[in-house]
Short mmCIF file of C-alpha atoms in Angstrom, two decimals:
data_model
loop_
_atom_site.label_atom_id
_atom_site.label_comp_id
_atom_site.label_asym_id
_atom_site.label_seq_id
_atom_site.Cartn_x
_atom_site.Cartn_y
_atom_site.Cartn_z
CA MET A 1 0.38 0.07 -0.41
CA LYS A 2 1.21 3.74 -0.66
CA SER A 3 1.92 6.17 1.72
CA VAL A 4 5.48 7.42 2.17
CA VAL A 5 7.40 5.63 3.95
CA THR A 6 6.38 2.91 2.29
CA THR A 7 7.88 4.75 -0.67
CA VAL A 8 10.45 5.84 0.98
CA ILE A 9 11.61 2.22 1.56
CA ALA A 10 10.71 0.87 -1.60
CA ALA A 11 12.82 3.22 -3.49
CA ALA A 12 15.53 3.30 -1.72
CA ASP A 13 15.14 -0.95 -1.92
CA ALA A 14 15.37 -0.18 -5.44
CA ALA A 15 18.86 1.40 -5.43
CA GLY A 16 20.20 -1.16 -2.10
CA ARG A 17 21.23 1.12 -0.12
CA PHE A 18 20.34 1.74 3.79
CA PRO A 19 16.95 4.43 4.69
CA SER A 20 18.97 7.43 3.87
CA SER A 21 19.12 11.00 6.12
CA SER A 22 16.69 12.27 3.59
CA ASP A 23 14.74 9.83 3.33
CA LEU A 24 14.40 10.48 6.69
CA GLU A 25 13.23 13.21 7.25
CA SER A 26 10.14 12.07 4.59
CA VAL A 27 8.68 10.34 7.32
CA GLN A 28 9.56 13.28 9.24
CA GLY A 29 7.17 14.83 8.06
CA SER A 30 5.02 12.86 7.12
CA ILE A 31 4.44 11.94 11.12
CA GLN A 32 4.46 15.31 12.11
CA ARG A 33 1.53 15.86 9.15
CA SER A 34 0.46 12.94 10.93
CA ALA A 35 -1.29 13.76 14.04
CA ALA A 36 -3.79 16.26 12.18
CA ARG A 37 -5.12 13.63 9.82
CA LEU A 38 -5.34 11.05 12.44
CA GLU A 39 -7.73 13.56 13.84
CA ALA A 40 -9.54 13.27 11.12
CA ALA A 41 -10.33 10.01 10.49
CA GLU A 42 -10.94 9.88 14.87
CA LYS A 43 -13.47 13.24 14.42
CA LEU A 44 -14.79 10.73 10.50
CA ALA A 45 -14.63 7.42 12.07
CA GLY A 46 -16.64 8.57 15.47
CA ASN A 47 -19.31 9.82 13.09
CA LEU A 48 -19.49 7.77 10.24
CA ASP A 49 -23.39 6.79 10.13
CA ALA A 50 -24.22 10.34 10.70
CA VAL A 51 -21.74 11.63 7.85
CA ALA A 52 -23.29 8.72 5.54
CA LYS A 53 -26.51 9.30 5.79
CA GLU A 54 -26.98 13.51 5.46
CA ALA A 55 -24.98 12.67 2.39
CA TYR A 56 -27.16 10.01 1.59
CA ASP A 57 -30.17 12.05 2.21
CA ALA A 58 -28.68 15.32 0.29
CA CYS A 59 -28.26 13.64 -3.13
CA ILE A 60 -31.38 11.98 -3.98
CA SER A 61 -33.21 14.95 -1.92
CA LYS A 62 -31.38 16.00 -5.39
CA TYR A 63 -31.76 14.03 -8.02
CA SER A 64 -35.53 12.25 -6.69
CA TYR A 65 -36.21 10.82 -9.27
CA LEU A 66 -34.08 8.23 -7.95
CA ASN A 67 -36.39 7.15 -6.02
CA ASN A 68 -38.75 6.86 -9.48
CA ALA A 69 -39.90 2.08 -10.90
CA GLY A 70 -36.60 1.53 -11.87
CA GLN A 71 -34.21 4.00 -11.21
CA ALA A 72 -30.90 2.53 -8.81
CA ASN A 73 -32.71 4.03 -5.24
CA SER A 74 -36.53 2.48 -5.87
CA THR A 75 -36.11 -0.37 -3.87
CA ASP A 76 -35.46 -0.90 -0.10
CA THR A 77 -32.90 -3.15 -1.96
CA PHE A 78 -31.97 -0.47 -3.97
CA LYS A 79 -31.71 2.66 -0.83
CA ALA A 80 -29.34 0.29 1.30
CA LYS A 81 -27.44 -0.52 -1.15
CA CYS A 82 -26.80 2.69 -1.99
CA HIS A 83 -25.99 3.52 1.66
CA ARG A 84 -23.37 1.98 1.90
CA ASP A 85 -21.52 3.17 -1.56
CA ILE A 86 -21.41 6.56 0.24
CA LYS A 87 -20.28 4.69 2.46
CA HIS A 88 -17.79 3.22 1.79
CA TYR A 89 -15.93 5.69 0.42
CA LEU A 90 -16.33 7.35 3.40
CA ARG A 91 -14.43 4.38 4.88
CA LEU A 92 -11.75 4.18 2.16
CA ILE A 93 -11.49 8.44 3.07
CA GLN A 94 -11.33 7.33 7.02
CA TYR A 95 -8.57 4.47 5.34
CA SER A 96 -6.66 7.09 3.24
CA LEU A 97 -6.76 9.96 6.87
CA VAL A 98 -4.61 6.70 8.27
CA VAL A 99 -2.23 5.47 5.65
CA GLY A 100 -1.68 9.32 4.72
CA GLY A 101 -1.79 9.05 0.85
CA THR A 102 -4.73 7.99 -1.10
CA GLY A 103 -3.22 4.28 -1.28
CA PRO A 104 -6.49 3.17 0.10
CA LEU A 105 -9.47 5.57 -1.95
CA ASP A 106 -7.29 4.10 -5.28
CA GLU A 107 -7.00 0.52 -4.48
CA TRP A 108 -9.80 -0.58 -2.89
CA GLY A 109 -12.68 2.87 -4.92
CA ILE A 110 -11.76 4.30 -7.51
CA ALA A 111 -9.58 1.21 -9.53
CA GLY A 112 -12.21 -0.17 -12.42
CA GLN A 113 -15.37 1.92 -10.22
CA ARG A 114 -16.00 3.86 -14.23
CA GLU A 115 -16.40 -0.06 -14.48
CA VAL A 116 -18.09 -0.93 -12.02
CA TYR A 117 -21.16 1.74 -12.52
CA ARG A 118 -21.08 1.69 -16.65
CA ALA A 119 -22.36 -1.74 -16.34
CA LEU A 120 -24.13 -1.56 -13.72
CA GLY A 121 -26.43 1.43 -14.70
CA LEU A 122 -24.89 3.72 -12.73
CA PRO A 123 -24.93 7.54 -12.66
CA THR A 124 -21.92 8.89 -10.86
CA ALA A 125 -23.84 12.14 -10.44
CA PRO A 126 -25.23 10.96 -7.57
CA TYR A 127 -21.74 10.15 -5.85
CA VAL A 128 -20.09 14.04 -6.93
CA GLU A 129 -23.43 15.50 -4.79
CA ALA A 130 -23.21 13.11 -2.30
CA LEU A 131 -19.71 13.62 -1.58
CA SER A 132 -20.22 17.57 -2.28
CA PHE A 133 -22.86 17.58 -0.06
CA ALA A 134 -19.91 16.30 2.48
CA ARG A 135 -17.40 18.15 1.11
CA ASN A 136 -19.44 21.45 2.17
CA ARG A 137 -20.29 20.46 5.40
CA GLY A 138 -17.71 20.18 7.30
CA CYS A 139 -17.05 22.69 9.69
CA THR A 140 -13.80 24.40 11.17
CA PRO A 141 -13.35 24.13 14.83
CA ARG A 142 -16.57 22.33 15.67
CA ASP A 143 -16.22 19.38 13.39
CA MET A 144 -12.20 19.31 13.33
CA SER A 145 -9.37 21.32 13.74
CA ALA A 146 -8.55 23.64 10.67
CA GLN A 147 -5.08 21.77 9.56
CA ALA A 148 -7.84 18.09 10.61
CA LEU A 149 -10.27 19.32 7.94
CA THR A 150 -8.40 20.57 5.44
CA GLU A 151 -6.99 16.36 5.08
CA TYR A 152 -10.33 15.11 5.44
CA ASN A 153 -11.27 17.43 2.84
CA ALA A 154 -7.96 17.12 -0.14
CA LEU A 155 -9.07 13.28 0.24
CA LEU A 156 -13.08 14.33 -0.49
CA ASP A 157 -11.68 16.51 -3.39
CA TYR A 158 -9.62 13.79 -5.08
CA ALA A 159 -12.86 11.88 -4.75
CA ILE A 160 -15.02 13.90 -6.06
CA ASN A 161 -12.72 14.28 -8.56
CA SER A 162 -12.34 10.70 -9.12
CA LEU A 163 -16.25 11.19 -10.38
CA SER A 164 -16.40 13.46 -12.50
CA MET B 1 4.43 -3.28 1.25
CA LEU B 2 2.73 -2.49 4.97
CA ASP B 3 3.55 -0.66 6.83
CA ALA B 4 1.39 0.71 11.04
CA PHE B 5 -0.17 2.50 9.01
CA SER B 6 -1.37 0.45 6.43
CA ARG B 7 -1.45 -3.03 8.36
CA ALA B 8 -3.90 -1.28 9.80
CA VAL B 9 -6.53 -0.32 7.55
CA VAL B 10 -5.77 -3.47 5.98
CA ALA B 11 -7.54 -5.06 9.61
CA ALA B 12 -9.74 -2.77 9.38
CA ASP B 13 -10.78 -3.48 5.76
CA ALA B 14 -10.90 -7.42 6.48
CA SER B 15 -14.34 -6.36 8.98
CA THR B 16 -15.61 -3.68 6.75
CA SER B 17 -15.47 -1.22 9.98
CA VAL B 18 -13.86 2.24 9.60
CA VAL B 19 -9.45 1.96 11.73
CA GLY B 20 -11.58 2.11 15.03
CA ASN B 21 -7.81 2.16 17.82
CA LEU B 22 -5.94 4.72 17.40
CA GLY B 23 -4.34 4.76 20.29
CA ALA B 24 -1.10 2.83 19.09
CA LEU B 25 -0.66 4.55 15.94
CA LYS B 26 -1.40 7.57 17.68
CA GLN B 27 1.87 6.34 20.79
CA PHE B 28 4.48 5.74 16.76
CA ILE B 29 3.68 8.49 15.57
CA ALA B 30 4.50 10.38 19.61
CA SER B 31 7.83 8.20 19.31
CA GLY B 32 8.41 8.67 16.17
CA ASN B 33 11.87 10.39 16.28
CA ARG B 34 12.80 8.43 18.27
CA ARG B 35 12.43 5.54 15.82
CA LEU B 36 14.09 7.40 13.16
CA ASP B 37 17.06 8.23 15.65
CA ALA B 38 17.39 4.39 15.63
CA VAL B 39 17.34 3.82 12.15
CA ASN B 40 19.74 6.13 12.08
CA ALA B 41 22.05 4.65 14.01
CA ILE B 42 21.70 1.36 13.16
CA ALA B 43 21.90 2.75 9.38
CA SER B 44 25.30 5.03 10.64
CA ASN B 45 27.25 2.42 11.74
CA ALA B 46 26.05 -0.74 9.17
CA SER B 47 29.45 -1.77 7.59
CA CYS B 48 30.68 -1.49 10.73
CA MET B 49 28.15 -3.82 13.05
CA VAL B 50 28.11 -6.35 9.39
CA SER B 51 31.73 -7.09 9.09
CA ASP B 52 31.90 -7.34 13.15
CA ALA B 53 29.25 -10.00 12.98
CA ILE B 54 30.72 -12.48 10.89
CA ALA B 55 34.48 -12.39 12.32
CA GLY B 56 32.55 -12.62 15.41
CA MET B 57 30.97 -16.17 13.62
CA ILE B 58 34.20 -17.20 12.67
CA CYS B 59 36.42 -16.41 15.73
CA GLU B 60 33.59 -18.99 16.55
CA ASN B 61 33.75 -21.23 14.26
CA GLN B 62 37.38 -20.62 12.56
CA GLY B 63 37.04 -23.73 10.20
CA LEU B 64 34.56 -21.51 7.58
CA ILE B 65 37.35 -20.29 6.20
CA GLN B 66 39.79 -22.70 6.14
CA ALA B 67 40.50 -24.70 2.75
CA GLY B 68 36.78 -26.10 1.33
CA GLY B 69 34.96 -23.64 4.32
CA ASN B 70 31.53 -22.04 3.70
CA CYS B 71 33.78 -18.90 3.97
CA TYR B 72 36.27 -20.30 2.35
CA PRO B 73 37.77 -18.43 -0.92
CA ASN B 74 37.13 -14.78 -0.08
CA ARG B 75 35.23 -14.85 -3.04
CA ARG B 76 32.62 -16.54 -0.84
CA MET B 77 33.78 -14.62 2.50
CA ALA B 78 32.10 -11.40 0.50
CA ALA B 79 29.52 -13.34 -0.60
CA CYS B 80 29.10 -13.63 3.87
CA LEU B 81 29.21 -10.12 3.92
CA ARG B 82 27.11 -9.68 0.96
CA ASP B 83 24.34 -10.90 2.60
CA GLY B 84 24.47 -10.23 5.85
CA GLU B 85 24.47 -6.67 5.08
CA ILE B 86 21.37 -7.13 3.05
CA VAL B 87 19.98 -9.16 6.01
CA LEU B 88 20.72 -5.69 8.27
CA ARG B 89 19.35 -3.77 5.54
CA TYR B 90 15.82 -5.49 5.11
CA VAL B 91 15.64 -5.20 8.85
CA THR B 92 16.46 -1.59 9.03
CA TYR B 93 13.89 -1.14 6.32
CA ALA B 94 10.84 -3.37 8.84
CA LEU B 95 12.72 -0.87 11.39
CA LEU B 96 11.46 1.98 9.90
CA ALA B 97 8.14 0.90 8.99
CA GLY B 98 7.06 -0.52 12.04
CA ASP B 99 5.99 -3.40 10.36
CA ALA B 100 7.63 -6.98 9.22
CA SER B 101 6.12 -7.33 5.63
CA VAL B 102 8.69 -5.77 3.65
CA LEU B 103 10.89 -7.97 6.03
CA ASP B 104 8.89 -11.22 4.57
CA ASP B 105 7.60 -10.54 1.32
CA ARG B 106 11.96 -9.65 0.93
CA CYS B 107 14.17 -10.98 2.36
CA LEU B 108 12.30 -14.03 3.59
CA ASN B 109 10.36 -15.63 1.28
CA GLY B 110 12.30 -17.92 -0.04
CA LEU B 111 15.46 -17.69 1.65
CA LYS B 112 16.05 -20.93 4.04
CA GLU B 113 15.76 -23.18 0.62
CA THR B 114 17.64 -20.70 -1.07
CA TYR B 115 20.95 -21.20 1.44
CA ALA B 116 20.24 -25.13 1.73
CA ALA B 117 21.06 -25.46 -1.82
CA LEU B 118 24.00 -23.84 -2.07
CA GLY B 119 24.91 -25.38 0.86
CA VAL B 120 24.44 -22.41 3.38
CA PRO B 121 25.04 -23.38 7.26
CA VAL B 122 22.60 -22.90 8.75
CA THR B 123 23.86 -22.40 12.32
CA SER B 124 26.41 -20.22 10.73
CA THR B 125 23.95 -17.24 9.61
CA VAL B 126 22.39 -17.78 12.59
CA ARG B 127 24.61 -16.91 14.57
CA ALA B 128 26.01 -13.75 12.49
CA VAL B 129 22.13 -12.68 13.06
CA GLN B 130 22.57 -13.03 16.59
CA ILE B 131 25.63 -10.90 16.80
CA MET B 132 23.34 -8.77 15.50
CA LYS B 133 20.64 -8.17 17.11
CA ALA B 134 23.37 -7.10 19.79
CA GLN B 135 24.67 -5.06 18.14
CA ALA B 136 21.50 -3.07 16.47
CA ALA B 137 20.78 -3.48 20.48
CA ALA B 138 23.55 -1.50 22.03
CA HIS B 139 23.43 1.46 19.09
CA ILE B 140 19.45 1.62 19.15
CA GLN B 141 20.14 2.55 23.37
CA ASP B 142 23.42 4.36 22.26
CA THR B 143 25.60 2.01 25.11
CA PRO B 144 28.13 0.79 23.10
CA SER B 145 30.92 -1.84 24.97
CA GLU B 146 33.01 0.64 26.00
CA ALA B 147 35.51 -2.86 27.80
CA ARG B 148 35.18 -4.41 24.11
CA ALA B 149 34.85 -1.30 21.44
CA GLY B 150 38.15 0.66 22.22
CA SER B 151 39.45 3.09 20.25
CA LYS B 152 36.74 2.50 17.91
CA LEU B 153 34.40 3.52 20.28
CA ARG B 154 32.14 5.82 18.50
CA LYS B 155 28.25 6.81 20.39
CA MET B 156 25.45 8.74 18.11
CA GLY B 157 24.82 11.34 21.10
CA SER B 158 21.69 11.55 20.41
CA PRO B 159 19.26 12.90 23.21
CA VAL B 160 18.38 9.40 25.42
CA VAL B 161 14.99 9.24 27.36
CA ASP B 162 15.24 7.35 30.60
CA ASP B 163 14.07 4.36 29.38
CA ARG B 164 16.89 4.57 26.00
CA CYS B 165 14.30 3.14 23.55
CA SER B 166 13.51 -0.16 25.25
CA SER B 167 10.54 -1.10 23.35
CA LEU B 168 12.70 -0.13 19.47
CA VAL B 169 14.56 -2.33 20.93
CA ALA B 170 12.11 -4.98 21.81
CA GLU B 171 11.21 -5.10 18.47
CA ALA B 172 13.88 -4.14 15.95
CA GLY B 173 15.12 -7.42 18.48
CA SER B 174 11.84 -9.24 16.83
CA TYR B 175 12.92 -9.39 13.53
CA PHE B 176 16.41 -10.24 14.18
CA ASP B 177 13.92 -12.53 16.10
CA ARG B 178 11.72 -12.94 13.37
CA VAL B 179 14.67 -13.61 10.10
CA ILE B 180 16.44 -16.55 12.77
CA SER B 181 13.29 -18.57 13.25
CA ALA B 182 12.63 -18.26 9.48
CA LEU B 183 15.69 -19.93 8.35
CA SER B 184 15.53 -21.67 11.64
#
């Protein structure tokens, strides 16, 4: 899984050398920033259900046609799946906050998502709306500190971009 | 390759849950500089550690450098030193990442079979790794043996806390033990 530490180690290993002081500097930089990331991860973990519910409600209220018969949010099963998908994205964002890179989002969320949504005939605009709602909902200092919110929003932007 | 953070993520993903217990990771971050000092202590003394470990191994078993021994002639002695450095390097990577996956995947996977095919004696290899384990502990604690080092005594001089990084010493030791158990 790609993170600052594994990238540094892979580069050192490719050159067959011990970790140099510049390698250690970059790891230290990542460690110094990680306090904010872990704060965001902790807050998001504590409120994941509420955040996902709000985001889901927001996208369904904007794209209410999804409730029509035959659409992606028409039955209870479909509704549960839509809600679960939003939660998956937020969970992967939480993972990316923990790791300190976009590795979990890339490997488990974004890789193949276009093909899957095309095969299932799902529109991506509601996902964008849901994640954008979460992106604009976060507020400092109510939810988390400013730096933590920056890290969180950056990952939401990354996920939104992948879907747009 | 995983590190302490991605290990937690992979474990959480197996049960489709968020990473709940962040305490251990916060501890990892809080002691981050100590970990980097420990990695630096090993990396800065690596060539000395490796040559001492191989020399110690040969000292205890002179047969290795006599005709027919596994460290004779120079070509095989050089291969031995190179392997010692490789093992130490991967242990250093594991210590930096806080996870043994890089050591397992890139160094230990198939090492036992390779050594068996090449006729490398396991007991001697294990002994060299044990010496490196003791050296790594001394360097992380910054307590090199004054009696034995003599004029070559070298201290890193980084500010050392009261417990002399005992948790990192234990962690580095566990990686060396992993090498030993993978070989035997």
